[in-house]
Short mmCIF file of C-alpha atoms and ligand atoms in Angstrom, two decimals:
data_model
loop_
_atom_site.label_atom_id
_atom_site.label_comp_id
_atom_site.label_asym_id
_atom_site.label_seq_id
_atom_site.Cartn_x
_atom_site.Cartn_y
_atom_site.Cartn_z
CA MET A 134 60.10 110.22 80.76
CA SER A 135 59.57 106.57 81.75
CA PHE A 136 62.53 104.32 82.49
CA ASP A 137 63.31 100.73 83.40
CA LEU A 138 66.49 100.26 85.39
CA VAL A 139 67.50 96.60 85.21
CA ILE A 140 70.10 95.52 87.78
CA PHE A 141 71.92 92.31 86.77
CA GLY A 142 73.07 90.99 90.15
CA GLY A 143 70.07 92.60 91.86
CA THR A 144 70.57 90.53 95.02
CA GLY A 145 74.35 91.11 95.28
CA ASP A 146 76.46 93.18 97.63
CA LEU A 147 76.87 96.13 95.26
CA ALA A 148 73.11 96.27 94.62
CA TRP A 149 72.04 96.44 98.26
CA ARG A 150 74.99 98.35 99.72
CA LYS A 151 75.38 101.05 97.03
CA LEU A 152 72.71 101.03 94.31
CA MET A 153 69.50 100.62 96.33
CA PRO A 154 70.47 103.25 98.96
CA ALA A 155 71.45 105.65 96.15
CA LEU A 156 68.19 105.03 94.27
CA PHE A 157 66.24 105.47 97.48
CA GLN A 158 68.00 108.80 98.18
CA ALA A 159 67.17 109.97 94.66
CA PHE A 160 63.54 108.92 95.28
CA ARG A 161 63.52 110.70 98.65
CA HIS A 162 65.00 113.87 97.11
CA GLY A 163 62.32 113.75 94.38
CA SER A 164 65.00 113.59 91.66
CA LEU A 165 64.19 110.11 90.33
CA PRO A 166 62.04 110.68 87.24
CA GLU A 167 58.43 109.60 87.77
CA GLY A 168 57.20 106.48 86.03
CA GLY A 169 60.25 104.32 86.60
CA ARG A 170 60.73 100.67 87.46
CA ILE A 171 63.77 99.12 89.16
CA ILE A 172 64.05 95.48 88.14
CA GLY A 173 66.44 93.21 90.02
CA LEU A 174 67.77 90.12 88.22
CA ALA A 175 69.48 87.04 89.66
CA ARG A 176 69.18 83.27 89.50
CA ASP A 177 67.07 83.08 92.68
CA ASP A 178 63.40 82.38 92.13
CA LEU A 179 61.81 85.37 93.88
CA SER A 180 58.44 87.05 93.44
CA ASP A 181 58.31 90.88 93.38
CA ASP A 182 57.11 90.86 97.00
CA GLN A 183 59.88 88.51 98.12
CA TYR A 184 62.44 90.78 96.42
CA ARG A 185 60.95 93.86 98.13
CA ALA A 186 61.11 92.04 101.49
CA LEU A 187 64.78 91.13 100.84
CA ILE A 188 65.70 94.73 100.02
CA ARG A 189 63.75 96.05 103.03
CA GLU A 190 65.71 93.66 105.27
CA ARG A 191 69.02 94.76 103.72
CA PHE A 192 68.23 98.42 104.39
CA ASP A 193 68.59 97.62 108.13
CA GLN A 194 72.35 97.45 107.52
CA VAL A 195 72.51 100.80 105.71
CA ASP A 196 73.53 104.06 107.51
CA LEU A 197 70.63 105.34 109.60
CA ALA A 198 70.47 108.66 107.73
CA LYS A 199 70.02 106.79 104.44
CA ARG A 200 67.47 104.28 105.76
CA PRO A 201 63.81 104.70 104.78
CA SER A 202 60.98 104.86 107.30
CA ALA A 203 58.32 102.13 106.89
CA GLN A 204 56.06 104.53 104.94
CA GLU A 205 58.92 105.72 102.75
CA PHE A 206 59.92 102.14 101.96
CA ASP A 207 56.35 101.20 101.02
CA ARG A 208 56.28 104.00 98.46
CA PHE A 209 59.78 103.15 97.16
CA ALA A 210 58.97 99.42 97.07
CA ALA A 211 56.25 100.03 94.47
CA LEU A 212 59.11 100.67 92.00
CA LEU A 213 60.84 97.34 92.74
CA HIS A 214 60.36 94.22 90.65
CA PHE A 215 62.24 90.97 90.17
CA VAL A 216 62.89 88.72 87.16
CA ARG A 217 64.74 85.43 87.50
CA VAL A 218 67.54 85.40 84.94
CA ASP A 219 70.53 83.11 84.63
CA LEU A 220 72.98 84.97 82.42
CA SER A 221 73.95 81.73 80.70
CA ARG A 222 70.36 80.84 79.63
CA PRO A 223 69.05 82.47 76.42
CA ALA A 224 65.45 81.57 77.36
CA ASP A 225 65.73 83.77 80.47
CA PHE A 226 66.65 86.77 78.29
CA GLU A 227 63.57 86.13 76.14
CA ARG A 228 61.47 86.32 79.30
CA LEU A 229 63.22 89.56 80.32
CA ALA A 230 62.64 90.97 76.83
CA GLY A 231 58.94 90.17 77.21
CA VAL A 232 58.74 92.02 80.54
CA LEU A 233 60.49 95.08 79.09
CA ARG A 234 58.57 95.16 75.78
CA GLU A 235 55.22 94.88 77.53
CA ARG A 236 55.85 98.28 79.06
CA GLY A 237 58.00 99.92 76.35
CA ALA A 238 59.75 102.45 78.62
CA ASP A 239 61.44 105.45 76.96
CA THR A 240 64.81 104.46 78.42
CA VAL A 241 66.09 101.05 79.48
CA VAL A 242 69.21 101.04 81.65
CA MET A 243 71.01 97.72 82.06
CA TYR A 244 73.36 97.83 85.06
CA LEU A 245 75.84 94.94 85.08
CA ALA A 246 76.45 94.54 88.84
CA THR A 247 77.84 91.03 88.42
CA ALA A 248 81.32 89.56 88.09
CA PRO A 249 83.09 90.94 84.96
CA SER A 250 83.57 87.38 83.70
CA LEU A 251 79.83 87.46 82.89
CA PHE A 252 79.89 90.77 80.95
CA THR A 253 80.67 89.31 77.52
CA ALA A 254 77.98 86.61 77.77
CA ALA A 255 75.47 89.17 79.06
CA CYS A 256 76.10 91.43 76.05
CA GLU A 257 75.74 88.55 73.58
CA GLN A 258 72.50 87.44 75.18
CA LEU A 259 71.11 90.98 75.27
CA ALA A 260 71.72 91.30 71.55
CA ALA A 261 70.30 87.83 70.79
CA ALA A 262 67.10 88.81 72.61
CA GLY A 263 66.93 92.10 70.66
CA LEU A 264 67.48 94.19 73.79
CA ASN A 265 70.25 96.35 72.31
CA THR A 266 67.89 98.98 70.93
CA ALA A 267 68.60 102.70 70.52
CA ASN A 268 66.98 103.47 73.90
CA THR A 269 69.21 101.00 75.80
CA ARG A 270 72.04 102.22 78.07
CA LEU A 271 74.53 99.84 79.59
CA VAL A 272 76.37 100.49 82.86
CA LEU A 273 79.63 98.66 83.54
CA GLU A 274 81.21 98.45 86.98
CA LYS A 275 84.89 98.14 87.75
CA PRO A 276 87.02 96.11 87.47
CA LEU A 277 86.79 96.27 83.68
CA GLY A 278 89.42 93.67 83.04
CA HIS A 279 92.61 92.57 84.68
CA ASP A 280 94.99 94.05 82.14
CA LEU A 281 94.91 95.84 78.79
CA GLU A 282 94.00 92.74 76.79
CA SER A 283 91.09 91.66 79.00
CA ASN A 284 89.87 95.27 79.14
CA ARG A 285 89.91 95.48 75.35
CA ALA A 286 88.09 92.14 75.08
CA ILE A 287 85.24 93.48 77.25
CA ASN A 288 85.14 96.75 75.31
CA ARG A 289 85.03 94.84 72.01
CA ALA A 290 82.18 92.63 73.22
CA VAL A 291 80.17 95.63 74.42
CA ARG A 292 80.90 97.71 71.32
CA ALA A 293 79.76 94.82 69.12
CA VAL A 294 76.21 95.30 70.41
CA LEU A 295 75.98 98.97 71.47
CA ALA A 296 77.37 102.34 70.36
CA GLU A 297 79.97 104.03 72.58
CA ASN A 298 77.48 106.73 73.62
CA GLN A 299 75.21 104.01 75.08
CA ILE A 300 77.98 102.69 77.36
CA PHE A 301 78.43 104.13 80.85
CA ARG A 302 81.66 102.93 82.49
CA ILE A 303 81.46 103.86 86.16
CA ASP A 304 84.36 105.31 88.10
CA HIS A 305 82.47 106.33 91.22
CA TYR A 306 85.21 108.83 92.14
CA LEU A 307 83.97 111.00 89.28
CA GLY A 308 80.55 111.12 90.95
CA LYS A 309 81.88 112.47 94.24
CA PRO A 310 80.83 116.08 94.94
CA SER A 311 84.44 116.84 95.86
CA VAL A 312 85.68 115.76 92.41
CA GLN A 313 83.03 117.86 90.69
CA ASN A 314 84.24 120.77 92.80
CA LEU A 315 87.71 120.13 91.48
CA PHE A 316 86.40 120.64 87.92
CA ALA A 317 84.50 123.74 89.13
CA LEU A 318 87.65 125.11 90.80
CA ARG A 319 89.64 124.79 87.61
CA PHE A 320 87.12 125.61 84.90
CA GLY A 321 84.57 127.80 86.70
CA ASN A 322 87.12 130.18 88.21
CA ALA A 323 89.79 132.22 86.48
CA LEU A 324 91.98 132.70 89.55
CA PHE A 325 94.19 129.62 89.42
CA GLU A 326 94.49 128.98 85.68
CA PRO A 327 97.49 131.33 85.10
CA LEU A 328 99.31 129.57 87.97
CA TRP A 329 98.32 126.04 86.93
CA ARG A 330 101.53 125.10 85.16
CA ARG A 331 105.18 124.18 85.52
CA ASP A 332 106.33 127.79 86.04
CA HIS A 333 104.46 128.04 89.36
CA ILE A 334 103.82 124.51 90.58
CA ALA A 335 106.65 122.49 92.13
CA ASN A 336 104.77 119.20 92.51
CA ILE A 337 101.31 117.69 92.87
CA GLN A 338 100.44 114.88 95.29
CA ILE A 339 97.38 112.66 94.91
CA SER A 340 96.89 110.62 98.04
CA ILE A 341 94.05 108.14 98.59
CA ALA A 342 94.66 106.63 102.01
CA GLU A 343 92.34 104.11 103.63
CA SER A 344 92.53 103.04 107.27
CA LEU A 345 90.29 100.06 106.48
CA GLY A 346 91.78 96.71 105.48
CA VAL A 347 90.28 94.37 102.88
CA GLU A 348 87.18 93.67 105.05
CA SER A 349 85.21 90.78 103.51
CA ARG A 350 86.77 91.23 100.04
CA GLY A 351 90.05 89.39 100.76
CA ALA A 352 89.73 86.83 97.93
CA PHE A 353 88.78 89.49 95.37
CA TYR A 354 91.50 91.91 96.53
CA ASP A 355 94.21 89.28 96.54
CA ASN A 356 93.65 88.82 92.79
CA THR A 357 93.62 92.54 92.19
CA GLY A 358 95.98 94.62 94.38
CA ALA A 359 96.22 98.37 94.90
CA LEU A 360 97.53 99.26 91.45
CA ARG A 361 94.55 97.74 89.63
CA ASP A 362 92.01 98.56 92.34
CA MET A 363 92.87 102.25 92.84
CA VAL A 364 95.62 103.60 90.57
CA GLN A 365 94.54 102.43 87.08
CA ASN A 366 91.12 104.00 87.57
CA HIS A 367 90.49 106.46 90.43
CA ALA A 368 93.97 107.95 90.90
CA LEU A 369 94.55 108.38 87.16
CA GLN A 370 91.14 109.98 86.73
CA LEU A 371 92.08 112.46 89.48
CA LEU A 372 95.40 113.10 87.77
CA CYS A 373 93.52 113.83 84.53
CA ALA A 374 91.19 116.25 86.31
CA MET A 375 94.22 118.09 87.69
CA ALA A 376 96.33 118.12 84.54
CA MET A 377 93.91 118.33 81.59
CA GLU A 378 93.58 121.42 79.43
CA PRO A 379 90.33 123.37 79.78
CA PRO A 380 87.79 121.61 77.53
CA ILE A 381 86.19 123.69 74.77
CA ASN A 382 82.74 123.12 76.30
CA SER A 383 81.10 120.94 78.92
CA HIS A 384 80.08 118.13 76.56
CA ALA A 385 81.17 114.63 77.50
CA ASP A 386 83.50 114.11 74.56
CA ALA A 387 85.15 117.52 74.94
CA ILE A 388 86.04 116.58 78.54
CA ARG A 389 87.05 113.02 77.69
CA ASP A 390 89.23 114.13 74.77
CA GLU A 391 91.26 116.31 77.16
CA LYS A 392 91.59 113.55 79.76
CA LEU A 393 92.78 111.16 77.05
CA LYS A 394 95.52 113.60 75.99
CA VAL A 395 96.86 113.62 79.55
CA LEU A 396 96.97 109.83 79.68
CA ARG A 397 98.73 109.74 76.33
CA ALA A 398 101.28 112.28 77.57
CA LEU A 399 102.20 110.28 80.69
CA LYS A 400 105.92 109.60 80.47
CA ARG A 401 106.50 105.93 79.62
CA TRP A 402 108.30 103.72 82.10
CA SER A 403 111.96 102.81 81.70
CA PRO A 404 113.86 100.12 83.66
CA GLU A 405 115.35 102.95 85.79
CA SER A 406 112.07 104.68 86.54
CA LEU A 407 110.37 101.35 87.34
CA GLY A 408 113.18 100.65 89.82
CA GLN A 409 113.20 104.09 91.44
CA HIS A 410 109.76 105.60 91.02
CA VAL A 411 107.37 102.83 92.00
CA ILE A 412 107.14 101.53 95.55
CA ARG A 413 104.82 98.69 96.51
CA GLY A 414 104.01 97.62 100.04
CA GLN A 415 101.94 95.15 102.00
CA TYR A 416 100.54 95.75 105.48
CA GLY A 417 101.54 93.62 108.42
CA PRO A 418 99.90 93.57 111.86
CA GLY A 419 99.62 96.93 113.61
CA THR A 420 97.31 99.29 115.45
CA ILE A 421 94.45 101.36 114.07
CA ALA A 422 92.72 103.83 116.42
CA GLY A 423 94.15 102.00 119.43
CA ASP A 424 92.95 98.56 118.26
CA LYS A 425 95.31 95.79 117.22
CA VAL A 426 94.62 94.62 113.67
CA ARG A 427 95.94 91.61 111.77
CA GLY A 428 98.29 91.74 108.81
CA TYR A 429 97.15 91.31 105.21
CA ARG A 430 98.41 87.73 104.95
CA GLU A 431 96.20 86.74 107.91
CA GLU A 432 93.04 88.25 106.38
CA PRO A 433 90.25 85.78 105.44
CA GLY A 434 90.40 84.76 101.77
CA VAL A 435 94.01 85.91 101.35
CA ASN A 436 96.79 83.49 100.40
CA PRO A 437 99.21 83.38 103.41
CA GLN A 438 102.19 83.65 100.99
CA THR A 439 100.66 86.32 98.81
CA THR A 440 102.78 89.02 97.18
CA THR A 441 99.78 91.21 96.29
CA GLU A 442 100.43 94.86 97.07
CA THR A 443 98.14 96.78 99.45
CA PHE A 444 100.12 100.00 98.95
CA VAL A 445 101.54 101.82 95.95
CA ALA A 446 103.44 105.09 95.74
CA LEU A 447 104.71 106.28 92.40
CA ARG A 448 106.08 109.30 90.62
CA ALA A 449 104.54 110.20 87.27
CA GLU A 450 105.45 112.92 84.80
CA ILE A 451 103.37 114.42 82.04
CA ALA A 452 105.41 115.16 78.96
CA ASN A 453 103.76 118.29 77.56
CA TRP A 454 104.35 122.05 77.61
CA ARG A 455 102.25 122.71 80.67
CA TRP A 456 103.71 120.04 82.94
CA ALA A 457 107.16 118.94 81.72
CA GLY A 458 109.38 118.28 84.73
CA VAL A 459 106.64 118.58 87.39
CA PRO A 460 106.40 115.40 89.46
CA PHE A 461 102.90 114.02 90.10
CA TYR A 462 103.11 111.72 93.10
CA ILE A 463 100.36 109.15 93.53
CA ARG A 464 99.99 107.23 96.77
CA THR A 465 97.27 104.83 97.84
CA GLY A 466 97.03 102.06 100.37
CA LYS A 467 95.00 100.11 102.86
CA ARG A 468 95.45 100.14 106.64
CA LEU A 469 97.23 103.48 106.54
CA ALA A 470 97.38 105.97 109.42
CA ALA A 471 94.17 107.74 108.36
CA GLY A 472 91.28 107.40 105.96
CA ASP A 473 91.90 110.50 103.91
CA ALA A 474 91.85 111.34 100.23
CA ARG A 475 93.36 114.65 99.14
CA ILE A 476 95.27 116.37 96.39
CA VAL A 477 98.02 118.76 97.39
CA VAL A 478 99.38 121.35 94.98
CA ASN A 479 102.73 122.69 96.18
CA PHE A 480 103.60 125.98 94.53
CA GLN A 481 107.14 127.18 93.88
CA PRO A 482 108.82 129.15 96.66
CA THR A 483 109.22 132.92 96.23
CA PRO A 484 112.06 133.60 93.78
CA HIS A 485 113.95 135.88 96.17
CA PRO A 486 113.42 135.47 99.91
CA ILE A 487 113.36 138.66 101.97
CA TYR A 488 111.51 137.13 104.95
CA HIS A 489 112.40 134.35 107.36
CA THR A 490 109.94 131.55 106.74
CA PRO A 491 109.69 128.15 108.42
CA ILE A 492 111.58 125.47 106.47
CA GLY A 493 109.39 123.89 103.80
CA ALA A 494 106.61 126.49 104.11
CA VAL A 495 105.31 127.27 100.63
CA ASN A 496 101.98 128.29 99.17
CA ARG A 497 99.92 125.17 98.98
CA LEU A 498 96.44 124.36 97.77
CA VAL A 499 94.90 121.34 99.47
CA ILE A 500 91.86 119.82 97.80
CA HIS A 501 90.12 117.59 100.34
CA LEU A 502 88.18 114.75 98.71
CA GLN A 503 87.30 112.46 101.60
CA PRO A 504 86.08 112.39 104.35
CA LYS A 505 86.08 116.19 104.22
CA ASP A 506 85.09 117.99 101.03
CA GLY A 507 86.77 121.36 100.82
CA LEU A 508 89.69 123.56 99.92
CA GLU A 509 92.52 125.00 101.98
CA LEU A 510 94.81 127.68 100.63
CA HIS A 511 98.02 127.87 102.64
CA LEU A 512 99.70 131.26 102.74
CA LEU A 513 102.36 132.99 104.84
CA ALA A 514 101.45 135.98 106.97
CA GLN A 515 103.07 138.42 109.34
CA GLY A 516 102.15 137.24 112.85
CA GLN A 517 101.50 140.00 115.35
CA ASP A 518 101.97 138.16 118.63
CA GLY A 519 104.84 138.75 121.07
CA ARG A 520 106.93 135.92 119.66
CA HIS A 521 106.95 137.43 116.18
CA VAL A 522 107.85 140.86 117.51
CA ARG A 523 110.78 139.24 119.36
CA LEU A 524 111.91 137.47 116.16
CA GLY A 525 111.70 140.75 114.32
CA ALA A 526 109.28 141.90 111.65
CA GLN A 527 110.95 139.67 109.06
CA ALA A 528 109.45 136.37 110.30
CA LEU A 529 106.40 134.92 108.58
CA THR A 530 104.08 132.27 109.87
CA PRO A 531 101.89 129.77 107.92
CA VAL A 532 98.14 130.48 107.88
CA HIS A 533 95.37 129.10 105.71
CA LEU A 534 92.02 129.98 104.20
CA ASP A 535 89.63 127.11 104.80
CA LEU A 536 86.54 126.43 102.71
CA ASP A 537 84.42 123.52 103.94
CA PHE A 538 81.89 122.58 101.25
CA ASP A 539 79.92 120.29 103.58
CA LYS A 540 79.29 123.24 105.92
CA ARG A 541 78.70 125.66 103.09
CA PHE A 542 76.27 123.51 101.10
CA GLY A 543 74.90 121.26 103.86
CA SER A 544 75.47 117.57 104.45
CA GLY A 545 72.43 116.41 102.42
CA ARG A 546 74.38 116.64 99.18
CA VAL A 547 73.94 114.15 96.39
CA GLY A 548 76.18 111.09 96.84
CA ALA A 549 78.37 109.61 94.09
CA TYR A 550 76.17 106.64 93.10
CA GLU A 551 73.01 108.75 93.32
CA ARG A 552 74.49 111.33 90.99
CA LEU A 553 75.82 108.73 88.54
CA LEU A 554 72.59 106.73 88.41
CA LEU A 555 70.58 109.89 87.70
CA ASP A 556 73.08 110.81 84.98
CA VAL A 557 72.66 107.41 83.32
CA ILE A 558 68.87 107.69 83.39
CA ASP A 559 69.15 111.19 81.88
CA GLY A 560 71.81 110.07 79.36
CA ARG A 561 74.63 112.40 80.57
CA LEU A 562 78.04 110.85 79.88
CA ASN A 563 80.31 113.58 81.31
CA LEU A 564 81.21 111.65 84.45
CA PHE A 565 81.76 108.29 82.76
CA VAL A 566 84.93 106.88 81.28
CA ARG A 567 85.31 106.31 77.54
CA ALA A 568 86.90 103.07 76.24
CA ASP A 569 89.99 104.80 74.86
CA GLU A 570 90.71 106.54 78.19
CA GLN A 571 90.43 103.28 80.04
CA GLU A 572 92.65 101.43 77.59
CA GLU A 573 95.27 104.18 77.75
CA ALA A 574 95.30 103.96 81.55
CA TRP A 575 95.84 100.19 81.34
CA ARG A 576 98.60 100.73 78.77
CA TRP A 577 100.41 102.95 81.27
CA VAL A 578 100.11 100.69 84.33
CA GLU A 579 100.83 97.42 82.55
CA PRO A 580 104.66 97.76 82.51
CA VAL A 581 104.50 98.14 86.29
CA LEU A 582 102.55 94.90 86.63
CA HIS A 583 104.98 93.22 84.25
CA HIS A 584 107.96 94.53 86.24
CA TRP A 585 106.53 93.18 89.50
CA ARG A 586 105.80 89.79 87.94
CA HIS A 587 109.46 89.43 87.00
CA GLU A 588 110.96 91.05 90.08
CA HIS A 589 112.31 88.63 92.63
CA SER A 590 111.60 90.79 95.66
CA ALA A 591 108.23 90.94 97.44
CA PRO A 592 106.31 94.12 98.39
CA ARG A 593 107.90 96.06 101.25
CA PRO A 594 106.19 95.37 104.58
CA TYR A 595 104.65 98.21 106.59
CA ALA A 596 102.86 98.14 109.91
CA ALA A 597 99.11 98.74 109.78
CA GLY A 598 98.37 102.25 111.06
CA THR A 599 101.44 103.90 109.48
CA TRP A 600 101.85 105.81 106.21
CA GLY A 601 103.32 102.84 104.33
CA PRO A 602 106.91 101.73 103.70
CA SER A 603 109.62 104.31 104.41
CA ALA A 604 110.83 103.84 100.81
CA ALA A 605 107.80 105.92 99.71
CA SER A 606 109.16 108.87 101.72
CA ALA A 607 112.69 108.26 100.41
CA MET A 608 111.39 108.29 96.81
CA ILE A 609 109.87 111.74 97.15
CA ALA A 610 112.73 113.05 99.32
CA ARG A 611 115.16 112.36 96.45
CA ASP A 612 113.37 115.17 94.57
CA GLY A 613 113.68 117.46 97.63
CA HIS A 614 109.95 117.12 98.48
CA CYS A 615 107.93 115.40 101.20
CA TRP A 616 104.40 114.00 101.61
CA SER A 617 102.10 116.63 103.02
CA GLU A 618 101.82 115.02 106.48
CA GLU A 619 105.63 114.96 106.78
CA CYS A 620 106.33 118.59 105.82
P1 NAP B 105 78.07 89.53 94.65
O1 NAP B 105 77.66 90.00 95.99
O2 NAP B 105 78.75 88.22 94.52
O3 NAP B 105 76.74 89.51 93.74
C1 NAP B 105 76.70 88.93 92.47
C2 NAP B 105 75.28 89.02 91.93
O4 NAP B 105 75.26 88.43 90.63
C3 NAP B 105 74.26 88.27 92.76
O5 NAP B 105 73.02 88.95 92.72
C4 NAP B 105 74.15 86.93 92.02
O6 NAP B 105 72.91 86.34 92.32
C5 NAP B 105 74.26 87.41 90.58
N1 NAP B 105 74.74 86.35 89.67
C6 NAP B 105 75.87 85.61 89.78
N2 NAP B 105 75.96 84.74 88.74
C7 NAP B 105 74.88 84.94 87.97
C8 NAP B 105 74.40 84.37 86.77
N3 NAP B 105 75.06 83.36 86.14
N4 NAP B 105 73.23 84.81 86.25
C9 NAP B 105 72.56 85.82 86.86
N5 NAP B 105 72.95 86.41 88.00
C10 NAP B 105 74.09 85.97 88.56
O7 NAP B 105 79.02 90.58 93.94
P2 NAP B 105 79.11 92.17 94.19
O8 NAP B 105 79.99 92.45 95.35
O9 NAP B 105 77.74 92.74 94.22
O10 NAP B 105 79.91 92.63 92.90
C11 NAP B 105 79.35 92.69 91.61
C12 NAP B 105 80.35 93.40 90.68
O11 NAP B 105 80.51 94.74 91.09
C13 NAP B 105 81.74 92.78 90.72
O12 NAP B 105 82.31 92.91 89.46
C14 NAP B 105 82.49 93.66 91.70
O13 NAP B 105 83.87 93.65 91.49
C15 NAP B 105 81.88 95.02 91.37
N6 NAP B 105 81.96 95.99 92.46
C16 NAP B 105 81.46 95.68 93.69
C17 NAP B 105 81.52 96.64 94.70
C18 NAP B 105 80.92 96.35 96.06
O14 NAP B 105 80.94 97.27 96.88
N7 NAP B 105 80.42 95.16 96.32
C19 NAP B 105 82.11 97.90 94.46
C20 NAP B 105 82.60 98.18 93.18
C21 NAP B 105 82.51 97.21 92.19
P3 NAP B 105 72.66 84.74 92.20
O15 NAP B 105 73.93 84.07 92.64
O16 NAP B 105 71.47 84.49 93.07
O17 NAP B 105 72.34 84.51 90.77
#
């Protein structure tokens, strides 16, 4: 099968930091279908060789393990081409159409790695140049809009020129091996399904903590904030993976239908729940790994008076038979005490205690997403050391079963962008987000944004290197629970 992968924004940060390394890994692993071309587009006037030289130079900044040797790059570079295109100039699209038609590849993937403000114009121009054929696939990067209305406007513009099954909306979390293992845990194993419900689960915590700050993306982040950047997309997709019903088969729409039902069942916000169940924070100066770091308002590109949140903790509930009454806590933030993404499932305590157990010790399943990829099952066992004999045979101690997928399957596993790019080329939509899912997620977060816009208080400050404002711990403590690092 021949393919042309056209990267709009082929000289941009996303292209050289994520897409090119992922495509090179796929090439190195032999999984990139033979007979492909990767065509970078931008307004620069570059020849193919100049573009190859630019990408070669950029690879020097990529992780050593993902960097090609000179011979490897020469072979990979044969796939790379460049076409100068200004998205606002119809004539440039005619030239692109000529380049693509000359070859007539079986599949043409258009990857919009440019600012979302250019998406609508790009779609119109693609259609005007006759490039929206049945073998075209379009990849859209986040952020897909700023709110429900702008998201719907982009979806309308894209749907005007392509069918939904030609549109691949990327949420790179869905491409992570750890998230695919989460689906495998739930739907490839029978063990947990009978327990996966309100009768046995006390609460679920989805925590995506970053120790990094905004790096060089201050201006972008200051217009976005943690709710739009992490909750509307990644955290809600994780929540769907945890809460959805088993799909009837593994087809994309069967999976996406079930995720959509979860989003539709999310309990709507009320003035009370907005006041009590959403905490926003903003990092101030602090210490990360022994180094002093500046506060968010001092970051380059950030407005010194900004009220953009760098931290969100919230309590969601899913109003259906499986989950009614079970709190789902979501927490995400920058400059937190650790870079760690995990989901913790806290099971109900035993109904009638006959042992002495440490306070707060319950059966717990920890799904590690990042940096570790694995599972821990926390149990209670009868310790046999002297201390336990002294306490009497009735005392139990926490132990856990630990499954490390990186060790088990090796560290050369397929990365998120590599997996997603191969899926687009092969036309597999399972790990991409459908328009209705995305719109439903926006519909749910929008009242929070509205509430913040009209609230007179600013985000709560927290010191860099901590776990966020103490109000996030108070929120969960009101339910009698605690974040996993506090229990
Ligand atoms: P960037 O570094 O600013 O790159 C933008 C690219 O678009 C450049 O190649 C630029 O080249 C091209 N471009 C700009 N205006 C154009 C026009 N009128 N016609 C044709 N090409 C044009 O941006 P980025 O960081 O790669 O981000 C791209 C998109 O991906 C954004 O929506 C961003 O939010 C999203 N994203 C980025 C990352 C990341 O890690 N960077 C991660 C997730 C999502 P010329 O100026 O030479 O034309």
